CSV table of C-alpha atoms in Angstrom, one decimal:
chain,number,residue,atom,x,y,z
A,1,MET,CA,56.7,14.7,-11.1
A,2,SER,CA,55.6,17.1,-13.8
A,3,THR,CA,56.9,17.7,-17.2
A,4,LEU,CA,56.8,21.2,-18.4
A,5,GLY,CA,56.2,22.5,-21.9
A,6,LYS,CA,58.0,25.3,-23.5
A,7,TYR,CA,56.5,28.9,-23.6
A,8,SER,CA,54.4,29.6,-26.6
A,9,ARG,CA,56.5,32.9,-26.9
A,10,SER,CA,59.5,34.0,-25.1
A,11,VAL,CA,59.0,36.5,-22.2
A,12,SER,CA,61.3,39.1,-20.8
A,13,ILE,CA,61.6,41.4,-17.8
A,14,ILE,CA,61.7,45.1,-18.8
A,15,GLY,CA,61.1,46.8,-15.6
A,16,VAL,CA,61.4,46.3,-11.8
A,17,GLY,CA,60.5,48.4,-8.7
A,18,CYS,CA,61.0,48.0,-5.0
A,19,THR,CA,60.3,50.0,-1.8
A,20,PRO,CA,62.7,50.0,1.1
A,21,PHE,CA,62.0,47.1,3.5
A,22,MET,CA,61.2,48.8,6.7
A,23,TYR,CA,59.3,49.2,9.9
A,24,THR,CA,56.7,51.9,8.7
A,25,LEU,CA,55.3,52.6,12.1
A,26,ASP,CA,58.8,53.3,13.6
A,27,ASN,CA,59.4,56.3,11.4
A,28,PRO,CA,57.1,59.4,11.3
A,29,GLU,CA,57.9,59.8,7.6
A,30,THR,CA,56.5,56.3,6.9
A,31,ALA,CA,53.8,55.8,9.5
A,32,GLY,CA,50.4,55.8,8.0
A,33,LEU,CA,51.5,54.4,4.6
A,34,THR,CA,48.7,52.3,3.2
A,35,GLU,CA,48.7,49.1,1.0
A,36,GLY,CA,47.9,51.2,-2.0
A,37,GLU,CA,50.7,53.6,-1.5
A,38,MET,CA,53.3,50.9,-1.0
A,39,PHE,CA,52.1,48.7,-4.0
A,40,GLY,CA,51.7,51.9,-6.0
A,41,TYR,CA,55.3,53.0,-5.3
A,42,ALA,CA,56.7,49.8,-6.4
A,43,ALA,CA,54.5,49.6,-9.5
A,44,LEU,CA,55.3,53.1,-10.5
A,45,LYS,CA,59.0,52.5,-10.1
A,46,ALA,CA,58.8,49.5,-12.2
A,47,MET,CA,57.0,51.5,-15.0
A,48,GLU,CA,59.5,54.2,-14.7
A,49,ASP,CA,62.3,51.6,-15.0
A,50,ALA,CA,60.7,50.2,-18.1
A,51,GLY,CA,59.9,53.6,-19.7
A,52,ILE,CA,56.1,52.9,-19.9
A,53,GLU,CA,52.9,54.5,-18.5
A,54,ALA,CA,50.0,53.1,-16.8
A,55,LYS,CA,48.0,53.1,-20.0
A,56,ASP,CA,50.5,50.7,-21.6
A,57,VAL,CA,49.8,47.9,-19.0
A,58,ASP,CA,47.1,45.3,-20.2
A,59,PHE,CA,46.7,43.5,-16.9
A,60,TYR,CA,48.1,43.3,-13.4
A,61,PHE,CA,48.5,40.7,-10.7
A,62,HIS,CA,48.4,41.5,-7.1
A,63,GLY,CA,50.1,39.2,-4.4
A,64,GLN,CA,49.7,39.5,-0.6
A,65,ALA,CA,50.3,36.5,1.8
A,66,SER,CA,47.7,37.5,4.5
A,67,PRO,CA,45.4,40.2,3.3
A,68,MET,CA,42.5,39.4,5.6
A,69,ASN,CA,44.7,39.4,8.7
A,70,SER,CA,47.0,42.3,8.1
A,71,SER,CA,44.7,44.5,5.9
A,72,ASN,CA,41.2,43.4,6.5
A,73,TYR,CA,40.7,43.0,2.8
A,74,ILE,CA,39.3,40.0,0.8
A,75,THR,CA,39.7,41.7,-2.6
A,76,PRO,CA,43.0,43.4,-2.1
A,77,ASN,CA,43.8,43.8,-5.8
A,78,MET,CA,40.9,46.3,-6.1
A,79,GLN,CA,42.1,48.4,-3.1
A,80,VAL,CA,45.5,49.3,-4.8
A,81,ALA,CA,44.3,50.0,-8.4
A,82,ASP,CA,43.8,53.8,-8.3
A,83,TRP,CA,47.3,54.3,-6.8
A,84,PHE,CA,49.2,53.5,-10.0
A,85,GLY,CA,46.5,54.2,-12.8
A,86,MET,CA,44.9,50.8,-13.0
A,87,ARG,CA,41.2,51.9,-12.6
A,88,GLY,CA,39.2,49.6,-14.9
A,89,LYS,CA,42.0,47.3,-15.7
A,90,ALA,CA,41.7,43.6,-15.0
A,91,SER,CA,43.5,42.0,-12.3
A,92,ILE,CA,43.7,38.9,-10.1
A,93,HIS,CA,44.9,38.6,-6.5
A,94,HIS,CA,46.8,35.5,-5.4
A,95,SER,CA,48.5,34.3,-2.1
A,96,GLU,CA,51.1,31.6,-1.7
A,97,ALA,CA,52.5,32.7,1.7
A,98,CYS,CA,56.2,33.5,1.4
A,99,CYS,CA,56.4,32.1,-2.0
A,100,THR,CA,53.8,34.6,-3.4
A,101,GLY,CA,56.6,36.9,-4.9
A,102,TYR,CA,58.1,34.2,-6.8
A,103,LEU,CA,54.9,32.9,-8.1
A,104,ALA,CA,54.0,36.4,-9.0
A,105,LEU,CA,56.5,36.3,-11.8
A,106,GLU,CA,55.1,33.0,-12.9
A,107,GLN,CA,51.6,34.4,-13.2
A,108,ALA,CA,52.9,37.4,-15.3
A,109,VAL,CA,55.0,35.2,-17.7
A,110,ASN,CA,52.3,32.8,-18.3
A,111,ALA,CA,49.8,35.6,-19.1
A,112,VAL,CA,52.2,37.0,-21.7
A,113,ALA,CA,53.6,33.7,-23.0
A,114,SER,CA,49.9,32.6,-23.8
A,115,GLY,CA,49.6,35.6,-26.2
A,116,LYS,CA,46.5,37.1,-24.3
A,117,TYR,CA,48.4,40.1,-23.1
A,118,ASP,CA,51.6,41.9,-24.2
A,119,ILE,CA,52.5,44.0,-21.2
A,120,VAL,CA,51.8,42.7,-17.7
A,121,LEU,CA,52.6,44.1,-14.3
A,122,SER,CA,52.9,41.8,-11.3
A,123,GLY,CA,53.4,43.3,-7.7
A,124,CYS,CA,53.2,42.2,-4.2
A,125,VAL,CA,52.8,44.1,-0.9
A,126,GLU,CA,53.0,43.1,2.8
A,127,PHE,CA,52.7,44.6,6.2
A,128,GLY,CA,54.7,42.1,8.2
A,129,ASP,CA,55.3,44.5,11.1
A,130,SER,CA,51.9,46.0,11.5
A,131,LEU,CA,48.2,45.1,11.4
A,132,ALA,CA,45.1,47.0,10.2
A,133,ILE,CA,42.8,48.3,13.1
A,134,PRO,CA,39.3,47.1,12.4
A,135,ASP,CA,36.8,49.8,11.6
A,136,LYS,CA,39.5,52.4,11.2
A,137,PRO,CA,40.7,54.0,8.0
A,138,ALA,CA,43.6,52.2,6.1
A,139,HIS,CA,46.3,54.6,7.5
A,140,PHE,CA,45.6,53.5,11.1
A,141,ARG,CA,47.7,50.5,12.0
A,142,LYS,CA,49.1,48.8,15.1
A,143,LYS,CA,52.3,46.7,15.7
A,144,PHE,CA,52.3,43.0,14.9
A,145,PRO,CA,54.1,41.3,17.7
A,146,MET,CA,55.9,38.1,17.1
A,147,GLU,CA,53.7,36.0,19.4
A,148,GLU,CA,50.6,37.0,17.3
A,149,PHE,CA,52.6,36.3,14.1
A,150,LEU,CA,53.6,32.7,15.2
A,151,ARG,CA,49.9,32.1,16.2
A,152,THR,CA,48.7,33.2,12.8
A,153,THR,CA,51.4,31.4,10.9
A,154,ALA,CA,49.6,28.2,11.8
A,155,TRP,CA,46.9,29.2,9.4
A,156,ILE,CA,49.1,28.1,6.5
A,157,TYR,CA,48.9,24.4,7.7
A,158,ASP,CA,46.3,21.8,7.4
A,159,ARG,CA,43.7,21.9,10.2
A,160,ALA,CA,43.0,18.3,10.1
A,161,TYR,CA,46.5,16.9,11.0
A,162,THR,CA,49.3,19.3,10.7
A,163,ARG,CA,48.4,21.8,13.2
A,164,ALA,CA,47.4,19.1,15.7
A,165,MET,CA,50.6,17.3,15.3
A,166,MET,CA,52.6,20.5,15.7
A,167,SER,CA,54.4,19.8,12.5
A,168,GLY,CA,54.2,23.4,11.3
A,169,PRO,CA,56.5,26.3,11.6
A,170,VAL,CA,58.5,25.4,14.7
A,171,ILE,CA,59.6,21.9,13.4
A,172,CYS,CA,61.0,23.6,10.1
A,173,PHE,CA,63.5,25.6,12.2
A,174,ASP,CA,65.9,22.7,12.4
A,175,ASP,CA,64.8,20.1,9.8
A,176,ALA,CA,67.1,21.2,7.0
A,177,ALA,CA,70.1,21.8,9.3
A,178,ALA,CA,69.7,18.5,11.1
A,179,LEU,CA,69.4,16.6,7.8
A,180,TYR,CA,72.5,18.3,6.3
A,181,ALA,CA,74.7,17.9,9.4
A,182,THR,CA,73.7,14.1,9.6
A,183,GLU,CA,74.1,13.5,5.8
A,184,TYR,CA,77.5,15.2,5.6
A,185,ASN,CA,78.7,14.2,9.1
A,186,LEU,CA,79.2,17.7,10.4
A,187,SER,CA,79.6,18.2,14.2
A,188,ASP,CA,77.2,20.5,16.0
A,189,SER,CA,79.8,23.2,16.3
A,190,GLN,CA,80.6,23.0,12.6
A,191,MET,CA,76.9,23.3,11.7
A,192,ASP,CA,76.6,26.2,14.2
A,193,ASP,CA,79.5,28.1,12.6
A,194,THR,CA,78.1,27.5,9.1
A,195,LEU,CA,74.8,29.0,10.1
A,196,ASN,CA,76.5,32.0,11.8
A,197,HIS,CA,78.7,32.6,8.8
A,198,MET,CA,75.6,32.6,6.7
A,199,SER,CA,74.2,35.3,8.9
A,200,ILE,CA,77.4,37.3,8.8
A,201,ASN,CA,77.5,37.1,5.0
A,202,ASN,CA,73.9,38.1,4.6
A,203,ARG,CA,74.5,41.1,6.9
A,204,ARG,CA,77.5,42.2,5.0
A,205,ASN,CA,75.5,42.2,1.8
A,206,ALA,CA,72.7,44.1,3.3
A,207,ALA,CA,74.9,46.7,5.0
A,208,LYS,CA,75.6,48.0,1.5
A,209,HIS,CA,72.0,48.0,0.2
A,210,PRO,CA,70.1,51.3,0.5
A,211,LEU,CA,66.7,49.5,0.6
A,212,ALA,CA,67.7,46.9,3.4
A,213,LEU,CA,66.1,46.6,6.7
A,214,MET,CA,69.2,45.7,8.7
A,215,ARG,CA,72.4,47.6,7.8
A,216,LYS,CA,74.6,47.3,10.8
A,217,GLU,CA,77.2,44.6,10.4
A,218,TYR,CA,77.7,41.8,13.0
A,219,SER,CA,81.4,42.9,13.4
A,220,GLU,CA,80.2,46.2,14.5
A,221,LEU,CA,77.5,44.8,16.9
A,222,ALA,CA,80.2,42.5,18.4
A,223,LYS,CA,82.5,45.4,19.2
A,224,GLU,CA,79.7,47.4,20.7
A,225,ALA,CA,79.0,44.4,22.9
A,226,GLY,CA,82.6,44.1,24.0
A,227,PHE,CA,83.6,41.3,21.9
A,228,ASP,CA,87.0,41.2,20.0
A,229,ASP,CA,85.8,38.4,17.7
A,230,VAL,CA,82.5,38.4,15.7
A,231,MET,CA,82.2,34.6,16.0
A,232,SER,CA,82.4,34.7,19.8
A,233,TYR,CA,79.6,37.2,19.6
A,234,MET,CA,77.6,35.0,17.3
A,235,ARG,CA,78.0,32.0,19.6
A,236,SER,CA,77.0,34.1,22.7
A,237,PRO,CA,73.7,34.7,24.4
A,238,TYR,CA,73.4,37.9,22.3
A,239,ASN,CA,72.6,35.4,19.6
A,240,PRO,CA,70.5,32.9,21.4
A,241,LYS,CA,69.3,29.5,20.0
A,242,MET,CA,65.8,28.9,19.0
A,243,GLY,CA,66.2,25.1,18.8
A,244,ASP,CA,69.0,22.6,18.2
A,245,TYR,CA,70.6,24.6,15.6
A,246,LEU,CA,68.8,27.8,14.5
A,247,ARG,CA,69.8,31.0,16.2
A,248,VAL,CA,68.0,34.3,16.3
A,249,SER,CA,70.4,35.7,13.6
A,250,GLY,CA,69.2,33.0,11.2
A,251,MET,CA,65.5,33.8,11.6
A,252,GLU,CA,63.6,36.2,9.2
A,253,MET,CA,63.3,39.9,10.0
A,254,LYS,CA,59.5,40.4,9.3
A,255,CYS,CA,58.8,43.9,8.1
A,256,ASP,CA,56.8,46.0,5.6
A,257,GLY,CA,57.5,46.4,1.9
A,258,ALA,CA,56.4,46.1,-1.8
A,259,ALA,CA,57.9,45.2,-5.1
A,260,ALA,CA,56.9,44.8,-8.7
A,261,VAL,CA,57.9,43.5,-12.2
A,262,ILE,CA,56.8,44.2,-15.7
A,263,VAL,CA,57.2,41.6,-18.5
A,264,CYS,CA,56.4,41.6,-22.2
A,265,PRO,CA,57.2,39.4,-25.1
A,266,THR,CA,60.9,39.3,-25.9
A,267,GLU,CA,60.4,40.3,-29.4
A,268,MET,CA,59.0,43.5,-28.2
A,269,ALA,CA,61.5,44.2,-25.3
A,270,SER,CA,64.1,46.0,-27.2
A,271,GLN,CA,61.9,49.0,-27.6
A,272,PHE,CA,61.9,49.8,-24.0
A,273,LYS,CA,64.6,51.4,-21.7
A,274,GLN,CA,66.4,48.5,-20.3
A,275,THR,CA,68.3,45.7,-21.6
A,276,PRO,CA,65.8,42.7,-21.6
A,277,ILE,CA,66.2,39.9,-19.2
A,278,GLU,CA,64.5,36.8,-20.5
A,279,VAL,CA,62.7,34.4,-18.2
A,280,LEU,CA,63.9,31.0,-19.5
A,281,GLY,CA,61.7,28.9,-17.3
A,282,ILE,CA,60.2,28.4,-13.8
A,283,GLY,CA,59.8,25.0,-12.1
A,284,CYS,CA,57.2,24.5,-9.3
A,285,ALA,CA,56.5,22.1,-6.6
A,286,ALA,CA,54.2,22.0,-3.6
A,287,LEU,CA,54.2,19.8,-0.4
A,288,GLU,CA,51.9,20.3,2.7
A,289,GLY,CA,53.7,21.2,6.0
A,290,ASN,CA,53.6,17.7,7.5
A,291,GLN,CA,55.6,16.1,4.7
A,292,PRO,CA,59.1,14.9,5.8
A,293,HIS,CA,61.9,17.2,4.5
A,294,LEU,CA,59.4,19.1,2.3
A,295,GLU,CA,61.8,21.9,1.4
A,296,VAL,CA,64.5,19.5,0.3
A,297,ARG,CA,62.1,17.4,-1.8
A,298,GLY,CA,60.2,20.3,-3.3
A,299,THR,CA,63.5,22.1,-4.2
A,300,GLN,CA,64.8,19.0,-5.8
A,301,GLU,CA,61.6,18.7,-8.0
A,302,ALA,CA,61.5,22.4,-9.0
A,303,VAL,CA,65.2,22.6,-10.0
A,304,ARG,CA,64.8,19.3,-11.9
A,305,GLN,CA,61.9,20.9,-14.0
A,306,VAL,CA,63.6,24.1,-14.7
A,307,TYR,CA,66.9,22.5,-15.8
A,308,GLU,CA,64.9,20.0,-18.0
A,309,VAL,CA,62.7,22.5,-19.7
A,310,THR,CA,65.5,25.2,-20.2
A,311,GLY,CA,68.5,23.0,-21.0
A,312,VAL,CA,70.6,25.2,-18.7
A,313,ARG,CA,73.4,23.4,-16.7
A,314,PRO,CA,74.3,24.1,-13.0
A,315,GLU,CA,77.7,25.4,-14.2
A,316,GLU,CA,76.0,28.1,-16.2
A,317,ILE,CA,74.4,29.8,-13.1
A,318,ASP,CA,76.4,32.9,-12.2
A,319,LEU,CA,74.3,34.2,-9.3
A,320,PHE,CA,71.8,32.4,-6.8
A,321,TYR,CA,69.1,33.6,-4.5
A,322,ALA,CA,67.0,31.7,-2.1
A,323,ASN,CA,64.1,32.6,0.2
A,324,ASP,CA,66.0,32.0,3.4
A,325,PHE,CA,63.5,32.9,6.2
A,326,ILE,CA,65.2,30.0,7.9
A,327,ILE,CA,68.8,30.6,6.9
A,328,THR,CA,69.7,27.1,6.3
A,329,SER,CA,67.6,27.3,3.0
A,330,HIS,CA,70.3,29.2,1.0
A,331,LEU,CA,72.9,26.4,1.6
A,332,ILE,CA,70.8,23.5,0.9
A,333,SER,CA,69.0,24.9,-2.0
A,334,ALA,CA,72.2,26.2,-3.7
A,335,GLU,CA,73.7,22.5,-3.4
A,336,ILE,CA,70.6,21.0,-4.7
A,337,ALA,CA,70.7,23.5,-7.8
A,338,GLY,CA,74.4,22.5,-8.2
A,339,TYR,CA,75.5,26.0,-7.7
A,340,LEU,CA,77.6,24.9,-4.8
A,341,PRO,CA,79.1,21.3,-4.6
A,342,LYS,CA,77.1,18.7,-2.5
A,343,GLY,CA,78.4,18.3,1.0
A,344,GLU,CA,81.0,21.1,0.5
A,345,GLY,CA,78.8,24.1,0.4
A,346,TRP,CA,79.2,24.7,4.1
A,347,LYS,CA,83.0,25.3,3.5
A,348,TYR,CA,82.3,27.9,0.9
A,349,VAL,CA,80.0,29.7,3.4
A,350,CYS,CA,82.6,29.7,6.1
A,351,GLU,CA,85.3,30.9,3.8
A,352,GLY,CA,83.1,33.9,2.8
A,353,ARG,CA,82.8,32.7,-0.9
A,354,THR,CA,79.1,33.1,-0.9
A,355,ALA,CA,79.1,36.8,0.1
A,356,TYR,CA,78.7,39.6,-2.6
A,357,ASP,CA,82.4,39.8,-3.1
A,358,GLY,CA,83.0,36.0,-3.4
A,359,ASP,CA,83.2,33.8,-6.3
A,360,LYS,CA,79.8,32.1,-5.6
A,361,PRO,CA,77.5,35.0,-4.4
A,362,ILE,CA,74.1,34.2,-2.7
A,363,ASN,CA,71.5,36.6,-1.7
A,364,THR,CA,73.5,39.8,-2.6
A,365,ASN,CA,70.7,41.9,-1.0
A,366,GLY,CA,71.1,40.1,2.4
A,367,GLY,CA,68.1,37.8,2.2
A,368,ARG,CA,65.4,37.4,4.7
A,369,THR,CA,67.5,37.6,7.7
A,370,SER,CA,68.9,41.1,6.8
A,371,PHE,CA,67.4,42.7,3.8
A,372,GLY,CA,64.1,41.8,5.5
A,373,HIS,CA,61.0,39.8,5.0
A,374,ALA,CA,57.9,41.4,3.8
A,375,HIS,CA,56.4,38.0,3.1
A,376,ALA,CA,54.5,38.2,-0.2
A,377,ALA,CA,56.8,41.0,-1.6
A,378,SER,CA,60.2,39.2,-0.7
A,379,GLY,CA,60.3,37.1,-3.9
A,380,LEU,CA,60.0,40.1,-6.2
A,381,ALA,CA,62.6,42.1,-4.1
A,382,ASP,CA,65.0,39.2,-4.8
A,383,LEU,CA,64.1,39.6,-8.5
A,384,TYR,CA,64.7,43.2,-8.4
A,385,GLU,CA,68.1,42.7,-6.8
A,386,ALA,CA,68.9,40.1,-9.4
A,387,VAL,CA,68.0,42.3,-12.3
A,388,MET,CA,70.0,45.2,-10.9
A,389,GLN,CA,73.0,42.8,-10.5
A,390,MET,CA,72.7,41.6,-14.1
A,391,ARG,CA,72.7,45.2,-15.3
A,392,GLY,CA,75.7,46.0,-13.2
A,393,LEU,CA,74.0,48.8,-11.2
A,394,CYS,CA,74.7,47.6,-7.6
A,395,GLY,CA,77.6,50.0,-6.8
A,396,GLU,CA,79.9,48.8,-4.1
A,397,ARG,CA,77.9,45.5,-3.6
A,398,GLN,CA,78.2,44.5,-7.2
A,399,VAL,CA,79.4,41.0,-7.8
A,400,LYS,CA,82.9,40.5,-9.2
A,401,ASN,CA,81.7,39.2,-12.6
A,402,LEU,CA,78.7,40.6,-14.2
A,403,PRO,CA,76.1,37.7,-14.0
A,404,LYS,CA,74.5,36.5,-17.2
A,405,THR,CA,72.3,33.8,-15.7
A,406,THR,CA,70.8,33.8,-12.4
A,407,MET,CA,68.6,31.2,-10.4
A,408,LEU,CA,66.1,32.3,-7.8
A,409,ARG,CA,64.7,29.6,-5.5
A,410,GLY,CA,61.4,30.4,-3.9
A,411,PHE,CA,59.8,28.7,-0.8
A,412,GLY,CA,57.0,29.6,1.4
A,413,GLY,CA,54.6,28.3,3.9
A,414,GLY,CA,55.4,24.7,3.9
A,415,GLN,CA,53.8,24.3,0.5
A,416,ASN,CA,55.1,26.1,-2.7
A,417,LEU,CA,58.5,25.9,-4.0
A,418,THR,CA,59.9,27.5,-7.3
A,419,ALA,CA,63.1,27.5,-9.2
A,420,THR,CA,63.3,30.4,-11.8
A,421,ILE,CA,66.2,30.9,-14.3
A,422,ILE,CA,66.6,34.3,-15.9
A,423,ARG,CA,69.2,35.3,-18.6
A,424,THR,CA,70.3,38.7,-20.0
A,425,VAL,CA,69.3,38.9,-23.6
A,426,ASP,CA,72.3,39.4,-26.0
């Protein structure tokens, strides 16, 4: 267990940017986009949002989960610099698998809180649906099939034990769901319905998001397949199981995308375009992939840290996000955070209360199963959505009550977990 210290100075978010999450190779208008163009787009959007120019940025962080595999780069931060005016500016690259985007905010906040820099940009990019072609220019890419993705996913796990024990990605499919069903005495059909309702809620949210990958609701897909009832469709072979609990609808939709955030000292933030959103604190934990129930244990520690350092109480959280590349994540993490009551959260899900128009909204952008999962970029895409919701700028998917305080739970690669609390500055 770690004890966090207070920031030396308060830090606030002043700008955010995000690309559409997409299959770039499937569209003639986006085929040929490079890492520099994607990262640069998100970074320039964040600068525009903040009302600053490239010359105002002191330092930038670059995140990408798998730069060597997907981009053939070992210094990917240097390959994007010219695309958003950073030539000559100092930078660092980091990679924490699917948690990269959440820790991207942590990196930027720490750099400003220390007093070393005043304005820091942190961005992430990922091509989850395509791979670089060796010895070809950056705009030449090929599809990244799921079988190849699953093979390379093993690279995030320990070579000495975890891979040999097969305790990596496949086992995590059902771990949290099985634990939850056992602990709270849910039948297999109740747990199945809960997971299906989470998928339905995520898709309803994404259907109203212009940047989301998957925008056709399951109710519409059910009708097209000849079903009168969406739940019958969700229980059918159109939505097959991948294990004891997880169905295809509850698995990430890997894709391409980028997102960025800009932070500065809160005392400076009022001079920029947007209402500042303060980063109150970030709790962090890490457990290797062979640790039993690592997601639950790591989330508990990260949440404990952030509540302890910020003094925020669970009942103050108005909006919740979780990196749900396995969809069970957003149920168990919301309960651990106290956003949903323990053992009762599944009922909230099945009643539609966690959708964007419910009283306990979760993943208003559609999460990893519908907004999409551009691995490193997903955390900052969630942050982008949270900031837009807190500004009241989300149109028909805007939550009922303007949120003041939001928690984001990051998770990735069987190792890193984070819990971040942000709050609108009065």
